[in-house]
C-alpha cells in the first residue's frame, strides 16, 4: 500500500466507521457525539489500530475545532458580547477561579508538580461551548432561560480562555511584564484587524461574492477569511482556534452570514466528526499508571464540582432552583479549547503522556455524558427535588432570597377577582399590556431580568417558579378569576393547570400548546381553552393568501405594512429598553 495514500485511507476509515456508528446511534436513539468517540476507540491504538497517519489526523481534528469556533463566532452577536451582564461576568469568573483553585490543590495533594497541576487546573475549569450549543440547538432550547444563561457563561469562558492560552506556552509568562505587554499588544492588533474586517473589508467582499450568484466563490471567500485570520493569529503567537473564532466575529452581523454558514456547513461537519473520532483514538491505557484516587478526583472535579459551582452561581444570581440545575447539568464536561491546551502542554513537555491520556479520557467521557445529562435534565431535577426536599428551602433561603429582593410588585390591598399571566415573553407581555388599564393583572415569570423589566414599566409582577406554593399564596390563586398560561413548556403548563384547578375550581384557565395531543391533555386536566399559535398562524396565512389570489395584487398583502412596521419598531424599542441585559 503506497504511503502517499495513507492520509486518504485514514480519512476513509474514519468516515466509514463514524457513519456506521452514527446509524447505530440513531437506531437506538443515542447522541451522535457518543457514536463518534466510540468509533475512535474502535479504530484507534487500543482497538483495531487501523489509523497509520495519526499526526495529520490530529492536525485535521484541530482544524475541525477551528471551523466549529469559526461558525460559533459567525453566530455570535458582538452587541450581545458587549452587553454581557454583570451576573454572567462575575459568575463565570467566580466559577473558573474556584475550579482552578480546587483542582490545583487536589493535584498538589496527589503529588503532581506545580506546572502540570496548573495545566490540569486550567483544562478542568472550562466547559465546552461546542457541545453545549449543539445540544441546546438539537433540543430547541437556545432561547430558553437556561439556554441564554449557558450561552452567556460559555461566551465569557471563551473570552477568559482566549486570554489565558498565550500565557501557557511558558508559565513564567504570567509574571513576566514584558511578555504580558507583548501579548496585550498582539491581542490589540488582532482585535483591530477584526474590527476593520467587520466594518470595511468583509461587507464589500461578501457583497460582491453574493451578487455573483456563485456558491463556489462564496465558499472560497469564506474559507479565505477563516484562513487569513488563522494566519494572522499564528504570526502574532495565538492559536488557530483564536484566529478562526475572531474570523467568525468579523463576519457576524453581516447580511450574508446565513449563506456563509450554509456554504461551509458540510466541511465543518466533516472536520468536527474527525475531531470527535480522533478524541476517541487518543484514549490509551497510559492513565492506568496513576493512583485510582487521582483518576476519580479528576472525574469528580469535572462532573460534580464544576456543575455544583454553576448551580450555586446561578442560584445566587436569582435564577431559581430548576433553571440553576439545568445550567449546572449542562456544564459537566471539558472544553474543546482545553484539548488544545493539553496538546500544547504535551508538545512542550510540560505535562506527561500519562496525564495527557487521563485528560483525553475525562474529556471524551464527559463530552459523551453531557447529552444524557441535558436530555434527562427534567427527570434529574425532579429526582434531586425528592432527595433533597428537606434541604431545598434552606438552600433557597441562603442563596436565592437575597437575590430576588425588589422582584415583587403587588397591590397594597388583598388580591381578589384578578387575572394571573404566567410567562412574560412576547405573548404574555402583550396580554398583560392590553389588559393592564382595565383589569388587575399579575405577571409571573422565572427570569428575574424580565420581572424587573415589567416592574419598571409599572406592572404588578412576581418572580418565581410555578412549582412554588409560596408564589401562589402571594398571587392569591384561590381568588383569581382567570389564569393565562403562556409558557411553552408543556410539562410545567400541565402541572399548573392541575394545581390551579385543585386550588380554585371556578377559575377560568387558558393555556397554549404546540401539538394536538398536548392540547387534548391540557383539556383533560381542566383547561377551559387551549390556544395553538401555529394553527392560528396557518389560518392567518391562508386568509392572506386567499386575498392575494383573489386580487392578484401585492397591495392585498401590503396595505397595512407601514402601520405594522411602525408597531414592530415601537415594540422592539420598548423591549430593548425594558429587558436590556
PDB file of C-alpha atoms in Angstrom, residues 221-490:
ATOM      1  CA  UNK A 221     -14.234  33.608   0.167  1.00  0.00           C
ATOM      2  CA  UNK A 222     -15.447  32.182   3.488  1.00  0.00           C
ATOM      3  CA  UNK A 223     -12.518  29.746   3.653  1.00  0.00           C
ATOM      4  CA  UNK A 224     -10.069  32.508   2.763  1.00  0.00           C
ATOM      5  CA  UNK A 225     -11.444  34.771   5.501  1.00  0.00           C
ATOM      6  CA  UNK A 226     -11.043  31.998   8.066  1.00  0.00           C
ATOM      7  CA  UNK A 227      -7.515  31.049   6.982  1.00  0.00           C
ATOM      8  CA  UNK A 228      -6.430  34.703   6.760  1.00  0.00           C
ATOM      9  CA  UNK A 229      -7.281  35.181  10.426  1.00  0.00           C
ATOM     10  CA  UNK A 230      -5.718  31.828  11.338  1.00  0.00           C
ATOM     11  CA  UNK A 231      -2.506  33.008   9.652  1.00  0.00           C
ATOM     12  CA  UNK A 232      -2.635  36.370  11.431  1.00  0.00           C
ATOM     13  CA  UNK A 233      -3.171  34.610  14.763  1.00  0.00           C
ATOM     14  CA  UNK A 234      -0.167  32.328  14.204  1.00  0.00           C
ATOM     15  CA  UNK A 235       2.064  35.279  13.251  1.00  0.00           C
ATOM     16  CA  UNK A 236       1.004  37.039  16.476  1.00  0.00           C
ATOM     17  CA  UNK A 237       1.625  33.874  18.568  1.00  0.00           C
ATOM     18  CA  UNK A 238      -2.022  32.952  19.131  1.00  0.00           C
ATOM     19  CA  UNK A 239      -3.631  29.582  18.413  1.00  0.00           C
ATOM     20  CA  UNK A 240      -5.503  28.798  15.187  1.00  0.00           C
ATOM     21  CA  UNK A 241      -8.685  28.380  17.253  1.00  0.00           C
ATOM     22  CA  UNK A 242      -8.493  32.019  18.385  1.00  0.00           C
ATOM     23  CA  UNK A 243      -7.892  33.156  14.800  1.00  0.00           C
ATOM     24  CA  UNK A 244     -10.865  31.170  13.498  1.00  0.00           C
ATOM     25  CA  UNK A 245     -13.166  32.437  16.252  1.00  0.00           C
ATOM     26  CA  UNK A 246     -12.215  36.068  15.550  1.00  0.00           C
ATOM     27  CA  UNK A 247     -12.722  35.467  11.812  1.00  0.00           C
ATOM     28  CA  UNK A 248     -16.268  34.416  12.666  1.00  0.00           C
ATOM     29  CA  UNK A 249     -16.722  37.502  14.858  1.00  0.00           C
ATOM     30  CA  UNK A 250     -15.538  39.656  11.936  1.00  0.00           C
ATOM     31  CA  UNK A 251     -18.267  38.106   9.769  1.00  0.00           C
ATOM     32  CA  UNK A 252     -21.006  38.304  12.402  1.00  0.00           C
ATOM     33  CA  UNK A 253     -23.750  40.821  11.816  1.00  0.00           C
ATOM     34  CA  UNK A 254     -23.300  40.840   8.034  1.00  0.00           C
ATOM     35  CA  UNK A 255     -26.423  40.124   5.965  1.00  0.00           C
ATOM     36  CA  UNK A 256     -24.658  37.174   4.303  1.00  0.00           C
ATOM     37  CA  UNK A 257     -23.972  35.063   7.396  1.00  0.00           C
ATOM     38  CA  UNK A 258     -26.726  32.549   6.593  1.00  0.00           C
ATOM     39  CA  UNK A 259     -25.246  31.887   3.148  1.00  0.00           C
ATOM     40  CA  UNK A 260     -21.722  31.673   4.610  1.00  0.00           C
ATOM     41  CA  UNK A 261     -22.811  29.137   7.226  1.00  0.00           C
ATOM     42  CA  UNK A 262     -24.576  27.050   4.586  1.00  0.00           C
ATOM     43  CA  UNK A 263     -21.549  27.129   2.286  1.00  0.00           C
ATOM     44  CA  UNK A 264     -19.107  25.759   4.881  1.00  0.00           C
ATOM     45  CA  UNK A 265     -21.518  23.513   6.806  1.00  0.00           C
ATOM     46  CA  UNK A 266     -20.505  20.291   5.042  1.00  0.00           C
ATOM     47  CA  UNK A 267     -16.764  20.836   5.504  1.00  0.00           C
ATOM     48  CA  UNK A 268     -17.244  21.927   9.126  1.00  0.00           C
ATOM     49  CA  UNK A 269     -19.370  18.886   9.967  1.00  0.00           C
ATOM     50  CA  UNK A 270     -16.803  16.512   8.462  1.00  0.00           C
ATOM     51  CA  UNK A 271     -13.858  18.111  10.275  1.00  0.00           C
ATOM     52  CA  UNK A 272     -15.798  18.186  13.561  1.00  0.00           C
ATOM     53  CA  UNK A 273     -16.517  14.479  13.064  1.00  0.00           C
ATOM     54  CA  UNK A 274     -12.768  13.916  12.592  1.00  0.00           C
ATOM     55  CA  UNK A 275     -12.173  15.804  15.859  1.00  0.00           C
ATOM     56  CA  UNK A 276     -14.552  13.667  17.928  1.00  0.00           C
ATOM     57  CA  UNK A 277     -13.297  10.435  16.325  1.00  0.00           C
ATOM     58  CA  UNK A 278      -9.668  11.464  16.955  1.00  0.00           C
ATOM     59  CA  UNK A 279     -10.620  12.189  20.565  1.00  0.00           C
ATOM     60  CA  UNK A 280     -11.649   8.555  20.934  1.00  0.00           C
ATOM     61  CA  UNK A 281      -8.494   7.427  19.123  1.00  0.00           C
ATOM     62  CA  UNK A 282      -6.266   9.209  21.629  1.00  0.00           C
ATOM     63  CA  UNK A 283      -7.662   7.367  24.638  1.00  0.00           C
ATOM     64  CA  UNK A 284      -4.961   4.975  25.807  1.00  0.00           C
ATOM     65  CA  UNK A 285      -4.226   2.884  28.855  1.00  0.00           C
ATOM     66  CA  UNK A 286      -1.490   5.316  29.993  1.00  0.00           C
ATOM     67  CA  UNK A 287      -3.760   6.844  32.626  1.00  0.00           C
ATOM     68  CA  UNK A 288      -3.762   3.479  34.447  1.00  0.00           C
ATOM     69  CA  UNK A 289      -0.307   4.395  35.793  1.00  0.00           C
ATOM     70  CA  UNK A 290      -1.962   6.919  38.122  1.00  0.00           C
ATOM     71  CA  UNK A 291      -3.393   6.279  41.538  1.00  0.00           C
ATOM     72  CA  UNK A 292      -7.077   5.304  41.222  1.00  0.00           C
ATOM     73  CA  UNK A 293      -7.935   8.035  43.724  1.00  0.00           C
ATOM     74  CA  UNK A 294      -6.378  10.674  41.418  1.00  0.00           C
ATOM     75  CA  UNK A 295      -8.393   9.419  38.431  1.00  0.00           C
ATOM     76  CA  UNK A 296     -11.607   9.520  40.477  1.00  0.00           C
ATOM     77  CA  UNK A 297     -10.714  13.005  41.780  1.00  0.00           C
ATOM     78  CA  UNK A 298     -10.387  14.427  38.242  1.00  0.00           C
ATOM     79  CA  UNK A 299     -13.755  12.941  37.246  1.00  0.00           C
ATOM     80  CA  UNK A 300     -15.371  14.323  40.414  1.00  0.00           C
ATOM     81  CA  UNK A 301     -13.954  17.799  39.734  1.00  0.00           C
ATOM     82  CA  UNK A 302     -15.350  17.824  36.182  1.00  0.00           C
ATOM     83  CA  UNK A 303     -18.674  16.030  36.635  1.00  0.00           C
ATOM     84  CA  UNK A 304     -19.646  17.123  40.166  1.00  0.00           C
ATOM     85  CA  UNK A 305     -17.704  20.180  41.399  1.00  0.00           C
ATOM     86  CA  UNK A 306     -17.961  22.345  38.277  1.00  0.00           C
ATOM     87  CA  UNK A 307     -21.725  21.773  37.792  1.00  0.00           C
ATOM     88  CA  UNK A 308     -22.249  22.420  41.521  1.00  0.00           C
ATOM     89  CA  UNK A 309     -20.438  25.761  41.217  1.00  0.00           C
ATOM     90  CA  UNK A 310     -22.515  26.758  38.185  1.00  0.00           C
ATOM     91  CA  UNK A 311     -25.658  25.743  40.094  1.00  0.00           C
ATOM     92  CA  UNK A 312     -24.739  27.900  43.099  1.00  0.00           C
ATOM     93  CA  UNK A 313     -23.663  30.872  40.960  1.00  0.00           C
ATOM     94  CA  UNK A 314     -26.959  30.774  39.024  1.00  0.00           C
ATOM     95  CA  UNK A 315     -28.998  30.346  42.202  1.00  0.00           C
ATOM     96  CA  UNK A 316     -27.159  33.203  43.882  1.00  0.00           C
ATOM     97  CA  UNK A 317     -27.976  35.394  40.863  1.00  0.00           C
ATOM     98  CA  UNK A 318     -31.666  34.679  41.464  1.00  0.00           C
ATOM     99  CA  UNK A 319     -32.410  32.281  38.602  1.00  0.00           C
ATOM    100  CA  UNK A 320     -34.314  29.682  40.593  1.00  0.00           C
ATOM    101  CA  UNK A 321     -33.725  26.075  41.588  1.00  0.00           C
ATOM    102  CA  UNK A 322     -34.880  24.448  38.328  1.00  0.00           C
ATOM    103  CA  UNK A 323     -33.025  26.784  35.963  1.00  0.00           C
ATOM    104  CA  UNK A 324     -29.859  26.581  38.093  1.00  0.00           C
ATOM    105  CA  UNK A 325     -29.909  22.768  38.000  1.00  0.00           C
ATOM    106  CA  UNK A 326     -30.333  22.797  34.205  1.00  0.00           C
ATOM    107  CA  UNK A 327     -27.352  25.168  33.878  1.00  0.00           C
ATOM    108  CA  UNK A 328     -25.206  23.031  36.175  1.00  0.00           C
ATOM    109  CA  UNK A 329     -26.001  19.724  34.429  1.00  0.00           C
ATOM    110  CA  UNK A 330     -25.063  21.138  31.018  1.00  0.00           C
ATOM    111  CA  UNK A 331     -21.546  22.163  32.114  1.00  0.00           C
ATOM    112  CA  UNK A 332     -20.236  18.753  33.246  1.00  0.00           C
ATOM    113  CA  UNK A 333     -17.580  18.406  30.546  1.00  0.00           C
ATOM    114  CA  UNK A 334     -14.187  19.741  29.426  1.00  0.00           C
ATOM    115  CA  UNK A 335     -13.860  22.402  26.722  1.00  0.00           C
ATOM    116  CA  UNK A 336     -12.598  21.859  23.181  1.00  0.00           C
ATOM    117  CA  UNK A 337     -10.140  24.681  23.970  1.00  0.00           C
ATOM    118  CA  UNK A 338      -8.837  22.550  26.831  1.00  0.00           C
ATOM    119  CA  UNK A 339      -7.966  19.846  24.313  1.00  0.00           C
ATOM    120  CA  UNK A 340      -5.732  22.384  22.544  1.00  0.00           C
ATOM    121  CA  UNK A 341      -4.161  23.424  25.868  1.00  0.00           C
ATOM    122  CA  UNK A 342      -3.460  19.765  26.727  1.00  0.00           C
ATOM    123  CA  UNK A 343      -1.904  19.097  23.303  1.00  0.00           C
ATOM    124  CA  UNK A 344       0.314  22.200  23.517  1.00  0.00           C
ATOM    125  CA  UNK A 345       1.351  21.239  27.059  1.00  0.00           C
ATOM    126  CA  UNK A 346       2.304  17.752  25.881  1.00  0.00           C
ATOM    127  CA  UNK A 347       4.253  19.118  22.893  1.00  0.00           C
ATOM    128  CA  UNK A 348       6.170  21.493  25.188  1.00  0.00           C
ATOM    129  CA  UNK A 349       6.940  18.694  27.650  1.00  0.00           C
ATOM    130  CA  UNK A 350       5.013  20.454  30.430  1.00  0.00           C
ATOM    131  CA  UNK A 351       2.562  17.606  31.023  1.00  0.00           C
ATOM    132  CA  UNK A 352       3.325  13.889  30.868  1.00  0.00           C
ATOM    133  CA  UNK A 353       1.900  11.477  28.294  1.00  0.00           C
ATOM    134  CA  UNK A 354       0.123   9.613  31.115  1.00  0.00           C
ATOM    135  CA  UNK A 355      -1.559  12.814  32.319  1.00  0.00           C
ATOM    136  CA  UNK A 356      -2.455  13.668  28.717  1.00  0.00           C
ATOM    137  CA  UNK A 357      -4.084  10.236  28.352  1.00  0.00           C
ATOM    138  CA  UNK A 358      -6.070  10.781  31.551  1.00  0.00           C
ATOM    139  CA  UNK A 359      -7.242  14.223  30.406  1.00  0.00           C
ATOM    140  CA  UNK A 360      -8.277  12.877  26.995  1.00  0.00           C
ATOM    141  CA  UNK A 361     -10.230  10.101  28.730  1.00  0.00           C
ATOM    142  CA  UNK A 362     -12.012  12.593  31.004  1.00  0.00           C
ATOM    143  CA  UNK A 363     -12.706  14.912  28.035  1.00  0.00           C
ATOM    144  CA  UNK A 364     -14.180  12.082  25.953  1.00  0.00           C
ATOM    145  CA  UNK A 365     -16.252  10.583  28.786  1.00  0.00           C
ATOM    146  CA  UNK A 366     -17.559  13.963  29.981  1.00  0.00           C
ATOM    147  CA  UNK A 367     -18.489  15.047  26.436  1.00  0.00           C
ATOM    148  CA  UNK A 368     -20.236  11.713  25.902  1.00  0.00           C
ATOM    149  CA  UNK A 369     -22.082  12.064  29.219  1.00  0.00           C
ATOM    150  CA  UNK A 370     -23.335  15.630  28.595  1.00  0.00           C
ATOM    151  CA  UNK A 371     -26.061  14.752  26.044  1.00  0.00           C
ATOM    152  CA  UNK A 372     -27.609  12.352  28.572  1.00  0.00           C
ATOM    153  CA  UNK A 373     -27.445  14.879  31.416  1.00  0.00           C
ATOM    154  CA  UNK A 374     -29.131  17.519  29.241  1.00  0.00           C
ATOM    155  CA  UNK A 375     -31.661  15.135  27.697  1.00  0.00           C
ATOM    156  CA  UNK A 376     -32.826  13.895  31.095  1.00  0.00           C
ATOM    157  CA  UNK A 377     -32.340  17.170  32.999  1.00  0.00           C
ATOM    158  CA  UNK A 378     -36.043  17.412  33.866  1.00  0.00           C
ATOM    159  CA  UNK A 379     -36.047  13.895  35.359  1.00  0.00           C
ATOM    160  CA  UNK A 380     -32.815  14.602  37.263  1.00  0.00           C
ATOM    161  CA  UNK A 381     -34.306  17.862  38.562  1.00  0.00           C
ATOM    162  CA  UNK A 382     -37.404  16.041  39.849  1.00  0.00           C
ATOM    163  CA  UNK A 383     -35.303  13.241  41.382  1.00  0.00           C
ATOM    164  CA  UNK A 384     -32.991  15.710  43.139  1.00  0.00           C
ATOM    165  CA  UNK A 385     -36.061  17.593  44.338  1.00  0.00           C
ATOM    166  CA  UNK A 386     -37.362  14.437  46.007  1.00  0.00           C
ATOM    167  CA  UNK A 387     -33.988  13.501  47.501  1.00  0.00           C
ATOM    168  CA  UNK A 388     -33.185  16.973  48.854  1.00  0.00           C
ATOM    169  CA  UNK A 389     -36.751  18.066  49.611  1.00  0.00           C
ATOM    170  CA  UNK A 390     -35.839  18.947  53.210  1.00  0.00           C
ATOM    171  CA  UNK A 391     -32.780  20.974  52.186  1.00  0.00           C
ATOM    172  CA  UNK A 392     -34.320  22.928  49.291  1.00  0.00           C
ATOM    173  CA  UNK A 393     -35.953  25.644  51.461  1.00  0.00           C
ATOM    174  CA  UNK A 394     -32.652  26.098  53.323  1.00  0.00           C
ATOM    175  CA  UNK A 395     -30.693  26.387  50.045  1.00  0.00           C
ATOM    176  CA  UNK A 396     -33.177  28.864  48.586  1.00  0.00           C
ATOM    177  CA  UNK A 397     -33.182  30.992  51.736  1.00  0.00           C
ATOM    178  CA  UNK A 398     -29.370  31.014  51.810  1.00  0.00           C
ATOM    179  CA  UNK A 399     -28.744  31.735  48.124  1.00  0.00           C
ATOM    180  CA  UNK A 400     -31.933  32.810  46.376  1.00  0.00           C
ATOM    181  CA  UNK A 401     -33.963  35.064  48.665  1.00  0.00           C
ATOM    182  CA  UNK A 402     -31.219  37.686  48.943  1.00  0.00           C
ATOM    183  CA  UNK A 403     -31.045  37.868  45.157  1.00  0.00           C
ATOM    184  CA  UNK A 404     -34.746  38.461  44.471  1.00  0.00           C
ATOM    185  CA  UNK A 405     -35.335  41.452  46.714  1.00  0.00           C
ATOM    186  CA  UNK A 406     -37.225  44.019  44.670  1.00  0.00           C
ATOM    187  CA  UNK A 407     -38.562  41.413  42.215  1.00  0.00           C
ATOM    188  CA  UNK A 408     -42.092  41.676  43.563  1.00  0.00           C
ATOM    189  CA  UNK A 409     -44.643  44.402  42.969  1.00  0.00           C
ATOM    190  CA  UNK A 410     -48.173  43.716  44.262  1.00  0.00           C
ATOM    191  CA  UNK A 411     -51.162  45.900  45.144  1.00  0.00           C
ATOM    192  CA  UNK A 412     -51.386  47.090  48.748  1.00  0.00           C
ATOM    193  CA  UNK A 413     -54.794  45.511  49.356  1.00  0.00           C
ATOM    194  CA  UNK A 414     -55.680  41.819  49.127  1.00  0.00           C
ATOM    195  CA  UNK A 415     -55.958  40.438  45.613  1.00  0.00           C
ATOM    196  CA  UNK A 416     -59.430  39.345  44.522  1.00  0.00           C
ATOM    197  CA  UNK A 417     -61.014  38.796  41.110  1.00  0.00           C
ATOM    198  CA  UNK A 418     -57.708  39.433  39.349  1.00  0.00           C
ATOM    199  CA  UNK A 419     -56.014  37.947  36.283  1.00  0.00           C
ATOM    200  CA  UNK A 420     -52.737  35.996  36.509  1.00  0.00           C
ATOM    201  CA  UNK A 421     -50.493  35.798  33.440  1.00  0.00           C
ATOM    202  CA  UNK A 422     -47.797  33.116  33.712  1.00  0.00           C
ATOM    203  CA  UNK A 423     -44.888  33.736  31.359  1.00  0.00           C
ATOM    204  CA  UNK A 424     -43.822  37.230  30.336  1.00  0.00           C
ATOM    205  CA  UNK A 425     -42.448  36.577  26.879  1.00  0.00           C
ATOM    206  CA  UNK A 426     -43.867  38.300  23.794  1.00  0.00           C
ATOM    207  CA  UNK A 427     -47.254  36.582  24.177  1.00  0.00           C
ATOM    208  CA  UNK A 428     -47.680  37.076  27.931  1.00  0.00           C
ATOM    209  CA  UNK A 429     -46.342  40.625  27.847  1.00  0.00           C
ATOM    210  CA  UNK A 430     -48.778  41.641  25.085  1.00  0.00           C
ATOM    211  CA  UNK A 431     -51.717  40.146  27.008  1.00  0.00           C
ATOM    212  CA  UNK A 432     -50.710  41.980  30.195  1.00  0.00           C
ATOM    213  CA  UNK A 433     -50.220  45.265  28.311  1.00  0.00           C
ATOM    214  CA  UNK A 434     -53.644  45.027  26.672  1.00  0.00           C
ATOM    215  CA  UNK A 435     -55.435  44.310  29.973  1.00  0.00           C
ATOM    216  CA  UNK A 436     -53.380  46.488  32.319  1.00  0.00           C
ATOM    217  CA  UNK A 437     -55.624  49.573  32.194  1.00  0.00           C
ATOM    218  CA  UNK A 438     -58.971  47.788  32.569  1.00  0.00           C
ATOM    219  CA  UNK A 439     -58.104  44.822  34.806  1.00  0.00           C
ATOM    220  CA  UNK A 440     -55.906  43.989  37.763  1.00  0.00           C
ATOM    221  CA  UNK A 441     -53.205  41.820  36.162  1.00  0.00           C
ATOM    222  CA  UNK A 442     -50.391  39.946  37.928  1.00  0.00           C
ATOM    223  CA  UNK A 443     -47.456  38.874  35.731  1.00  0.00           C
ATOM    224  CA  UNK A 444     -45.352  35.878  36.847  1.00  0.00           C
ATOM    225  CA  UNK A 445     -42.036  34.815  35.293  1.00  0.00           C
ATOM    226  CA  UNK A 446     -38.963  32.826  36.345  1.00  0.00           C
ATOM    227  CA  UNK A 447     -36.485  35.213  34.691  1.00  0.00           C
ATOM    228  CA  UNK A 448     -35.505  37.972  37.163  1.00  0.00           C
ATOM    229  CA  UNK A 449     -34.452  40.319  34.329  1.00  0.00           C
ATOM    230  CA  UNK A 450     -37.884  40.002  32.720  1.00  0.00           C
ATOM    231  CA  UNK A 451     -39.707  40.556  36.025  1.00  0.00           C
ATOM    232  CA  UNK A 452     -37.559  43.591  36.808  1.00  0.00           C
ATOM    233  CA  UNK A 453     -38.343  44.982  33.344  1.00  0.00           C
ATOM    234  CA  UNK A 454     -42.089  44.636  33.916  1.00  0.00           C
ATOM    235  CA  UNK A 455     -41.920  46.189  37.385  1.00  0.00           C
ATOM    236  CA  UNK A 456     -40.010  49.150  35.929  1.00  0.00           C
ATOM    237  CA  UNK A 457     -42.923  49.571  33.487  1.00  0.00           C
ATOM    238  CA  UNK A 458     -45.391  49.740  36.412  1.00  0.00           C
ATOM    239  CA  UNK A 459     -46.800  46.216  36.056  1.00  0.00           C
ATOM    240  CA  UNK A 460     -47.809  44.143  39.045  1.00  0.00           C
ATOM    241  CA  UNK A 461     -45.289  41.303  38.784  1.00  0.00           C
ATOM    242  CA  UNK A 462     -43.754  38.489  40.837  1.00  0.00           C
ATOM    243  CA  UNK A 463     -40.615  36.448  40.300  1.00  0.00           C
ATOM    244  CA  UNK A 464     -40.940  32.708  40.915  1.00  0.00           C
ATOM    245  CA  UNK A 465     -41.253  29.145  39.639  1.00  0.00           C
ATOM    246  CA  UNK A 466     -44.649  27.566  39.064  1.00  0.00           C
ATOM    247  CA  UNK A 467     -43.849  24.716  41.475  1.00  0.00           C
ATOM    248  CA  UNK A 468     -43.578  27.128  44.431  1.00  0.00           C
ATOM    249  CA  UNK A 469     -46.612  27.047  46.754  1.00  0.00           C
ATOM    250  CA  UNK A 470     -45.423  30.321  48.325  1.00  0.00           C
ATOM    251  CA  UNK A 471     -45.674  32.002  44.915  1.00  0.00           C
ATOM    252  CA  UNK A 472     -49.347  31.067  44.543  1.00  0.00           C
ATOM    253  CA  UNK A 473     -50.126  32.273  48.032  1.00  0.00           C
ATOM    254  CA  UNK A 474     -48.663  35.679  47.128  1.00  0.00           C
ATOM    255  CA  UNK A 475     -50.570  35.748  43.833  1.00  0.00           C
ATOM    256  CA  UNK A 476     -53.726  34.594  45.692  1.00  0.00           C
ATOM    257  CA  UNK A 477     -54.555  31.991  43.054  1.00  0.00           C
ATOM    258  CA  UNK A 478     -57.507  30.887  45.174  1.00  0.00           C
ATOM    259  CA  UNK A 479     -59.387  34.157  44.459  1.00  0.00           C
ATOM    260  CA  UNK A 480     -58.201  34.860  40.891  1.00  0.00           C
ATOM    261  CA  UNK A 481     -60.828  34.852  38.124  1.00  0.00           C
ATOM    262  CA  UNK A 482     -58.570  33.997  35.178  1.00  0.00           C
ATOM    263  CA  UNK A 483     -55.247  32.214  34.698  1.00  0.00           C
ATOM    264  CA  UNK A 484     -53.470  32.701  31.350  1.00  0.00           C
ATOM    265  CA  UNK A 485     -50.622  30.188  30.923  1.00  0.00           C
ATOM    266  CA  UNK A 486     -48.413  31.440  28.084  1.00  0.00           C
ATOM    267  CA  UNK A 487     -45.250  29.412  28.822  1.00  0.00           C
ATOM    268  CA  UNK A 488     -44.228  26.985  26.026  1.00  0.00           C
ATOM    269  CA  UNK A 489     -43.098  24.260  28.474  1.00  0.00           C
ATOM    270  CA  UNK A 490     -45.855  21.627  28.262  1.00  0.00           C
TER     271      UNK A 490
END
